[in-house]
Coordinates of C-alpha atoms and ligand atoms in Angstrom, one line a residue:
M109 CA 7.4 -14.6 -35.1
Y110 CA 8.4 -12.0 -37.6
T111 CA 5.8 -12.8 -40.2
Q112 CA 3.7 -9.7 -39.7
S113 CA 6.5 -7.3 -39.8
F114 CA 7.8 -8.8 -43.0
S115 CA 4.4 -9.0 -44.7
T116 CA 4.0 -7.2 -48.0
A117 CA 1.0 -5.8 -49.7
D118 CA -1.7 -8.5 -49.9
A119 CA -4.2 -9.3 -52.6
D120 CA -6.5 -6.4 -51.3
N121 CA -3.7 -4.0 -52.1
K122 CA -3.2 -3.0 -48.5
P123 CA 0.4 -1.8 -47.9
G124 CA 2.6 -4.0 -45.8
P125 CA 3.3 -1.6 -42.9
Q126 CA -0.4 -1.5 -41.9
A127 CA -0.1 -5.1 -40.9
V128 CA 2.4 -4.1 -38.3
V129 CA 0.6 -0.9 -37.1
A130 CA -2.9 -2.3 -37.0
P131 CA -2.4 -4.9 -34.2
I132 CA -0.6 -2.2 -32.0
N133 CA -3.5 0.2 -32.5
A134 CA -6.0 -2.4 -31.8
E135 CA -4.1 -3.3 -28.6
T136 CA -3.9 0.3 -27.5
A137 CA -7.6 0.8 -28.3
A138 CA -8.5 -2.2 -26.2
L139 CA -6.4 -0.9 -23.3
M140 CA -8.0 2.5 -23.7
A141 CA -11.4 1.0 -23.7
H142 CA -10.6 -0.9 -20.5
F143 CA -9.2 2.2 -18.9
D144 CA -12.4 4.2 -19.8
A145 CA -14.6 1.4 -18.5
V146 CA -12.8 1.5 -15.1
I147 CA -13.2 5.3 -14.9
D148 CA -16.8 5.1 -16.0
A149 CA -17.5 2.5 -13.3
D150 CA -15.9 4.7 -10.7
G151 CA -13.2 2.1 -10.2
K152 CA -9.5 2.7 -9.3
I153 CA -6.5 2.8 -11.6
E154 CA -3.4 1.2 -9.9
P155 CA 0.3 1.8 -10.6
R156 CA 0.8 -1.3 -12.7
D157 CA -2.4 -0.7 -14.8
W158 CA -2.2 0.7 -18.3
M159 CA -3.1 4.4 -18.4
P160 CA -2.9 7.1 -21.1
E161 CA 0.3 9.1 -20.9
A162 CA -1.7 12.3 -20.4
Y163 CA -3.5 10.8 -17.4
R164 CA -0.1 9.9 -15.9
K165 CA 1.3 13.4 -16.6
T166 CA -1.7 15.2 -15.1
L167 CA -1.4 13.1 -11.9
V168 CA 2.3 13.7 -11.6
R169 CA 1.7 17.4 -12.0
Q170 CA -1.1 17.6 -9.5
I171 CA 0.3 15.2 -6.9
S172 CA 3.8 16.7 -7.0
Q173 CA 2.4 20.3 -6.7
H174 CA 0.4 19.1 -3.8
A175 CA 3.5 17.5 -2.1
H176 CA 5.5 20.7 -2.7
S177 CA 2.6 22.7 -1.1
E178 CA 2.8 20.6 2.0
V179 CA 6.6 21.0 2.5
V180 CA 6.6 24.7 1.6
G181 CA 3.6 25.1 3.9
M182 CA 5.8 24.0 6.8
L183 CA 7.8 27.2 6.5
P184 CA 5.4 30.0 7.4
E185 CA 4.3 28.0 10.5
G186 CA 7.8 26.8 11.3
N187 CA 8.7 30.5 11.8
W188 CA 6.5 30.6 14.8
I189 CA 7.6 27.5 16.7
S190 CA 10.2 29.4 18.8
R191 CA 7.7 32.2 19.5
A192 CA 4.6 30.2 20.5
P193 CA 3.0 31.8 23.6
S194 CA 2.9 28.6 25.7
L195 CA 4.4 25.2 25.9
K196 CA 1.0 23.7 25.0
R197 CA 0.7 25.8 21.8
K198 CA 4.4 25.1 20.9
A199 CA 3.8 21.3 21.2
I200 CA 0.7 21.5 19.1
L201 CA 2.5 23.6 16.4
I202 CA 5.5 21.3 16.3
A203 CA 3.1 18.3 15.8
K204 CA 1.2 20.1 13.1
V205 CA 4.3 21.1 11.1
Q206 CA 5.6 17.6 11.4
D207 CA 2.2 16.3 10.0
E208 CA 2.6 18.5 7.0
G209 CA 6.1 17.0 6.4
G210 CA 4.5 13.6 6.6
H211 CA 1.8 14.6 4.1
G212 CA 4.6 15.7 1.7
L213 CA 6.2 12.2 2.1
Y214 CA 3.0 10.3 1.4
L215 CA 2.3 12.4 -1.7
Y216 CA 5.9 12.2 -3.1
S217 CA 5.6 8.4 -2.7
A218 CA 2.2 8.4 -4.5
A219 CA 3.7 10.4 -7.3
E220 CA 6.8 8.1 -7.5
T221 CA 4.4 5.2 -8.3
L222 CA 3.8 6.9 -11.6
G223 CA 7.5 6.6 -12.6
T224 CA 8.8 10.1 -11.7
S225 CA 11.6 10.1 -9.2
R226 CA 11.6 12.2 -6.0
D227 CA 14.8 13.9 -7.2
Q228 CA 13.1 15.0 -10.4
M229 CA 10.2 16.4 -8.5
L230 CA 12.4 18.2 -5.9
D231 CA 14.6 19.6 -8.7
G232 CA 11.4 21.1 -10.3
L233 CA 10.6 22.8 -7.0
H234 CA 14.1 24.0 -6.2
T235 CA 14.6 25.5 -9.7
G236 CA 11.3 27.4 -9.5
K237 CA 9.8 25.4 -12.4
A238 CA 7.1 23.6 -10.3
K239 CA 4.1 25.3 -8.7
Y240 CA 3.0 25.0 -5.1
S241 CA -0.1 26.6 -3.4
S242 CA -0.1 30.4 -3.7
I243 CA -1.2 30.8 -0.1
F244 CA 2.3 30.0 1.3
N245 CA 3.8 33.1 -0.4
Y246 CA 2.3 35.4 2.2
P247 CA 4.0 36.4 5.4
T248 CA 2.8 35.2 8.9
L249 CA 3.0 38.5 10.9
N250 CA 1.5 37.7 14.3
W251 CA 0.5 34.7 16.4
A252 CA -3.1 34.9 15.3
D253 CA -1.9 33.9 11.8
M254 CA -1.2 30.4 13.2
G255 CA -4.8 30.1 14.3
V256 CA -6.1 31.5 11.0
I257 CA -3.9 29.2 8.9
G258 CA -5.4 26.3 10.8
W259 CA -9.0 27.5 10.6
L260 CA -9.1 29.0 7.1
V261 CA -6.1 27.5 5.2
D262 CA -6.5 24.0 6.5
G263 CA -10.3 24.5 6.2
A264 CA -10.0 25.3 2.5
A265 CA -7.5 22.5 2.0
I266 CA -9.9 20.0 3.6
M267 CA -12.8 21.2 1.4
N268 CA -10.6 20.6 -1.7
Q269 CA -9.1 17.3 -0.4
I270 CA -12.2 15.4 0.8
P271 CA -13.3 14.8 -2.9
L272 CA -9.7 13.7 -3.7
C273 CA -10.2 10.7 -1.4
R274 CA -12.4 9.4 -4.2
C275 CA -9.8 10.2 -6.9
S276 CA -9.6 7.5 -9.6
Y277 CA -5.8 6.9 -9.0
G278 CA -5.6 4.5 -6.0
P279 CA -2.4 5.6 -4.3
Y280 CA -3.4 9.3 -4.3
A281 CA -6.9 8.5 -3.1
R282 CA -5.5 6.4 -0.2
A283 CA -2.9 9.0 0.8
M284 CA -5.7 11.6 0.9
I285 CA -7.8 9.6 3.4
R286 CA -5.1 9.9 6.1
V287 CA -4.1 13.5 5.1
C288 CA -7.8 14.6 5.5
K289 CA -8.0 13.0 9.0
E290 CA -5.0 14.9 10.1
E291 CA -6.0 18.2 8.4
S292 CA -9.3 18.0 10.2
F293 CA -7.4 18.1 13.6
H294 CA -5.4 21.0 12.2
Q295 CA -8.5 23.0 11.3
R296 CA -10.0 22.4 14.7
Q297 CA -6.9 23.3 16.7
G298 CA -6.7 26.6 14.7
Y299 CA -10.3 27.5 15.4
E300 CA -9.9 26.6 19.1
A301 CA -6.7 28.8 19.4
L302 CA -8.7 31.7 17.9
L303 CA -11.7 31.1 20.2
V304 CA -9.3 31.5 23.1
M305 CA -7.8 34.7 21.7
M306 CA -11.3 36.1 21.1
Q307 CA -12.0 35.8 24.8
G308 CA -8.8 37.7 25.6
T309 CA -7.8 41.4 25.5
A310 CA -8.8 44.0 22.9
E311 CA -5.3 43.7 21.5
Q312 CA -5.7 39.9 21.0
K313 CA -9.1 40.3 19.4
A314 CA -7.6 42.9 17.0
M315 CA -4.8 40.5 16.1
V316 CA -7.3 37.8 15.1
Q317 CA -9.3 40.3 13.0
D318 CA -6.1 41.5 11.3
A319 CA -5.1 38.0 10.4
V320 CA -8.6 37.2 9.1
N321 CA -8.5 40.4 7.0
R322 CA -5.1 39.4 5.4
Y323 CA -5.9 35.7 4.8
W324 CA -9.6 35.6 3.7
W325 CA -9.2 36.6 0.0
K326 CA -6.0 34.5 -0.4
C327 CA -7.9 31.4 1.0
L328 CA -10.7 31.9 -1.6
A329 CA -8.0 31.9 -4.3
M330 CA -6.5 28.6 -3.0
F331 CA -9.3 26.7 -4.9
G332 CA -7.8 27.8 -8.2
P333 CA -9.0 30.1 -11.0
P334 CA -12.7 30.4 -11.9
D335 CA -14.0 27.3 -13.8
S336 CA -14.2 29.4 -17.0
D337 CA -10.4 30.0 -16.7
S338 CA -9.3 26.6 -15.5
P339 CA -7.6 24.8 -18.4
N340 CA -7.2 21.5 -16.5
S341 CA -10.6 21.1 -15.0
A342 CA -12.6 19.5 -17.8
Q343 CA -10.1 16.7 -18.4
G344 CA -9.5 16.2 -14.6
M345 CA -13.2 15.8 -14.0
R346 CA -13.6 13.4 -17.0
W347 CA -10.8 11.2 -15.5
G348 CA -12.3 11.3 -12.0
I349 CA -9.2 13.0 -10.6
K350 CA -11.2 16.1 -9.7
R351 CA -14.8 15.5 -8.5
I352 CA -16.0 19.0 -7.7
S353 CA -15.1 22.2 -9.7
N354 CA -13.0 25.0 -8.4
D355 CA -15.9 27.4 -8.1
D356 CA -18.3 24.9 -6.5
L357 CA -15.6 24.1 -3.8
R358 CA -15.0 27.8 -3.2
Q359 CA -18.8 28.3 -2.7
K360 CA -19.0 25.4 -0.3
F361 CA -16.1 26.8 1.7
I362 CA -17.7 30.2 1.9
D363 CA -21.1 28.8 3.0
A364 CA -19.4 26.7 5.7
T365 CA -17.2 29.4 7.0
V366 CA -19.6 32.3 7.4
P367 CA -21.4 30.8 10.4
Q368 CA -18.1 29.9 12.0
A369 CA -16.9 33.5 11.7
E370 CA -20.1 34.6 13.4
V371 CA -19.5 32.2 16.4
L372 CA -15.9 33.5 16.6
G373 CA -17.0 37.1 16.5
V374 CA -14.9 38.2 13.5
T375 CA -16.0 40.1 10.3
L376 CA -15.1 38.6 7.0
P377 CA -13.6 41.4 4.9
D378 CA -16.0 41.4 2.1
P379 CA -18.8 44.1 2.0
D380 CA -20.6 42.1 -0.8
L381 CA -20.8 38.9 1.2
K382 CA -24.5 38.1 1.8
W383 CA -26.9 35.3 1.8
N384 CA -28.8 34.8 -1.4
E385 CA -32.1 33.1 -0.6
A386 CA -32.9 32.3 -4.3
R387 CA -29.5 30.6 -4.8
G388 CA -29.3 29.1 -1.4
H389 CA -25.7 30.3 -1.2
H390 CA -23.7 33.3 -0.1
D391 CA -22.9 35.9 -2.8
H392 CA -19.4 37.3 -2.5
G393 CA -17.2 40.1 -3.9
A394 CA -14.7 39.8 -6.8
I395 CA -11.4 38.0 -6.2
D396 CA -8.3 39.8 -7.4
W397 CA -7.1 37.2 -9.9
D398 CA -4.3 39.5 -11.2
E399 CA -2.7 39.3 -7.7
F400 CA -3.2 35.5 -7.6
W401 CA -1.5 35.0 -10.9
A402 CA 1.4 37.3 -10.0
T403 CA 1.9 35.3 -6.9
V404 CA 1.6 31.9 -8.7
N405 CA 4.2 33.2 -11.2
G406 CA 6.8 34.0 -8.6
H407 CA 6.0 37.6 -7.7
G408 CA 4.2 37.3 -4.4
P409 CA 5.6 38.9 -1.2
C410 CA 7.5 35.7 0.0
N411 CA 8.1 33.6 -3.1
K412 CA 11.9 34.2 -3.2
E413 CA 12.3 33.8 0.6
R414 CA 10.3 30.5 0.7
L415 CA 12.3 29.0 -2.2
A416 CA 15.6 30.1 -0.8
T417 CA 14.8 28.5 2.7
R418 CA 13.6 25.3 1.0
V419 CA 16.8 25.0 -1.1
K420 CA 19.0 25.7 1.9
A421 CA 17.2 23.1 4.0
H422 CA 17.7 20.5 1.2
E423 CA 21.4 21.3 0.8
Q424 CA 22.0 21.2 4.5
G425 CA 20.2 17.9 4.7
Q426 CA 22.5 16.2 2.2
W427 CA 24.6 14.6 5.0
V428 CA 21.4 13.0 6.4
R429 CA 20.5 11.5 3.0
D430 CA 24.1 10.3 2.6
A431 CA 24.1 8.7 6.0
A432 CA 20.8 6.9 5.4
L433 CA 22.1 5.5 2.1
A434 CA 25.3 4.4 3.7
H435 CA 23.4 2.7 6.5
A436 CA 21.1 1.0 3.9
R437 CA 24.1 -0.2 1.9
K438 CA 25.8 -1.7 5.1
Q439 CA 22.6 -3.5 6.1
Q440 CA 22.3 -5.0 2.6
Q441 CA 25.9 -6.1 2.7
R442 CA 25.4 -7.7 6.1
Q443 CA 22.2 -9.5 4.9
Q444 CA 24.1 -10.8 1.8
K445 CA 27.0 -12.0 4.0
E446 CA 24.6 -13.8 6.3
A447 CA 22.7 -15.4 3.4
A448 CA 25.9 -16.6 1.7
Ligands
LIG205 N1 -1.7 28.0 -6.1 O1 -6.7 24.4 -14.4 P1 -6.5 24.6 -12.9 C1 -2.2 22.3 2.5 C2 -2.5 26.5 -11.0 S1 -1.5 22.4 1.0 C3 -0.8 27.8 -7.1 O2 -7.7 24.9 -12.1 P2 -6.1 22.1 -11.6 C4 -1.4 22.8 3.7 C5 -2.7 25.0 -11.4 O3 -1.7 24.2 -10.8 C6 -2.9 22.4 -0.1 N2 -1.2 27.4 -8.4 O4 -5.6 23.4 -12.3 C7 -0.1 22.6 3.8 C8 -2.6 25.2 -12.9 O5 -1.2 25.3 -13.3 P3 -0.4 24.2 -14.2 C9 -2.5 22.2 -1.5 C10 -2.5 27.1 -8.6 O6 -5.0 21.3 -11.3 C11 0.6 23.0 4.9 C12 -3.2 26.5 -13.2 O7 -3.2 27.2 -12.0 N3 -3.6 21.4 -2.1 O8 -3.3 21.9 2.6 O9 -7.3 21.5 -12.4 C13 0.0 23.8 5.9 C14 -4.6 26.4 -13.7 O10 -5.5 25.9 -12.7 C15 -3.5 27.3 -7.6 C16 -3.5 20.8 -3.3 O11 -2.5 20.9 -4.0 C17 -3.0 27.7 -6.3 N4 -3.9 27.9 -5.3 O12 -6.8 22.6 -10.2 C18 -1.4 24.0 5.8 C19 -4.7 20.0 -3.7 N5 -4.7 26.9 -8.1 O13 -0.1 23.0 -13.3 C20 -2.1 23.5 4.7 C21 -4.5 19.2 -5.0 C22 -4.4 26.6 -9.4 O14 -1.3 23.9 -15.4 N6 -4.6 20.1 -6.2 N7 -3.1 26.7 -9.7 O15 0.8 24.9 -14.7 C23 -5.8 20.4 -6.7 O16 -6.9 20.1 -6.2 C24 -5.8 21.1 -8.0 O17 -4.5 21.0 -8.6 C25 -6.1 22.6 -7.9 C26 -6.0 23.3 -9.3 C27 -7.6 22.8 -7.4 C28 -5.2 23.4 -6.9

C-alpha cells in the first residue's frame, strides 16, 4: 500500500517523490480531460462530478449574486404593495414579489450544491462584500415604476436568463427553467399595467414616460460591462456557463424592446437610437459606465438603504429560523422514538 510513497530514486535516476506526484497528476489530468469532454459535448456537470476549483468558484460567485439580486429585488417593489391602486394590482404585486423570493430560494439551493453554505452567502451579502444587480439600487418613485420594472427589468432579466437554462451546471440550468417561466409572466403583467395607464389621463401617461426615462439606461447596464471590459466572460463562455456575451444580449434586448415601446406609445430616452439597416440592429447612444461602476461599488442612490432593510429583515426573522429548527429537531426525536 505504501510502496509508492516510500520509493526512492530508481535506476533511471528519477527522484523518489516523483513517483508519488505522478499518479496524482495523471489522475487529475484524466478528471480534467473528462470534464472538458463533457463541456465540449454540451453535457451537464452535476454536484457529485469532479470539477476544477475555478469552475466551482465561478458558479458560486454568479449563482449567489443572482440569488442576492432576487431577494434584494423584492425591496423596491415591496415598497409599493401597500400603495397599489386597486385590489387586483395589489394581488398581482404580492404574487410577483413572492415569486422573486422563491427564485432566491432555488438559486441559494443550487449554489449550496457546490459546497458553500447559505449562511456564508448571506453573510457576504449582509456585510456588503457580495454583489447584486445594480438595477435595485435605484428608487421606485411612482406607480408606473412597477409596470416599468416588469416590462424592462424583468424583460432584461429574461433575455439574460434564457441562455442560462442551457448552463453547463445542471442544478443552475434546471432552476433557471422555472425562473424564466415565472419571469415571463412578470414581464407581461408589467407591460399590461403600462398599456392600461397609457389609455388613462395625461398625468398617468406622463408617469409612464417618466419611469421609462429613469429606468431605460439602467436596464441596458444590467447586462454587465462591455465585452471588452468583462473579465469573467471568456472563461464563463468556455465553460458553457455563459452562452451569449454581455453586448450581444444587450443588443437583443434593445432590438426586441423598440417595437414594444412604439406599441405602448412611449419614447425611449436615447436620441442616438436608430435602426441600422447594414447591421440589421439598432444603434444606440453611450452608456454611462462610470455611474454603473459607482453603483456596483456601493455608491448608488439606494445601496445603503437596500442593505440596511435586508439586514433588518434577516435579524427580525431570526425567531422564524429558530422555530423551524426547533420543530425539525422535535420531529426527528419523535421519529427516532417511534423507530426504537
Ligand atoms: N450589477 O465580467 P463580468 C431579476 C459585475 S434579478 C452588479 O461581465 P459575469 C429580478 C460582475 O458580477 C437579475 N454587478 O461578469 C429580481 C463582475 O463582478 P465580480 C439578476 C454586475 O459574471 C427581482 C463584474 O461586474 N440576474 O431578474 O461574466 C425583481 C464584471 O462583469 C452587473 C443575474 O444575476 C450588474 N448588472 O457577467 C425583478 C443573472 N453586471 O463578480 C427582476 C446571472 C456585471 O467579478 N448573472 N457585474 O466581482 C449573469 O448572467 C452574469 O453574472 C452577468 C455578469 C451578466 C450579470
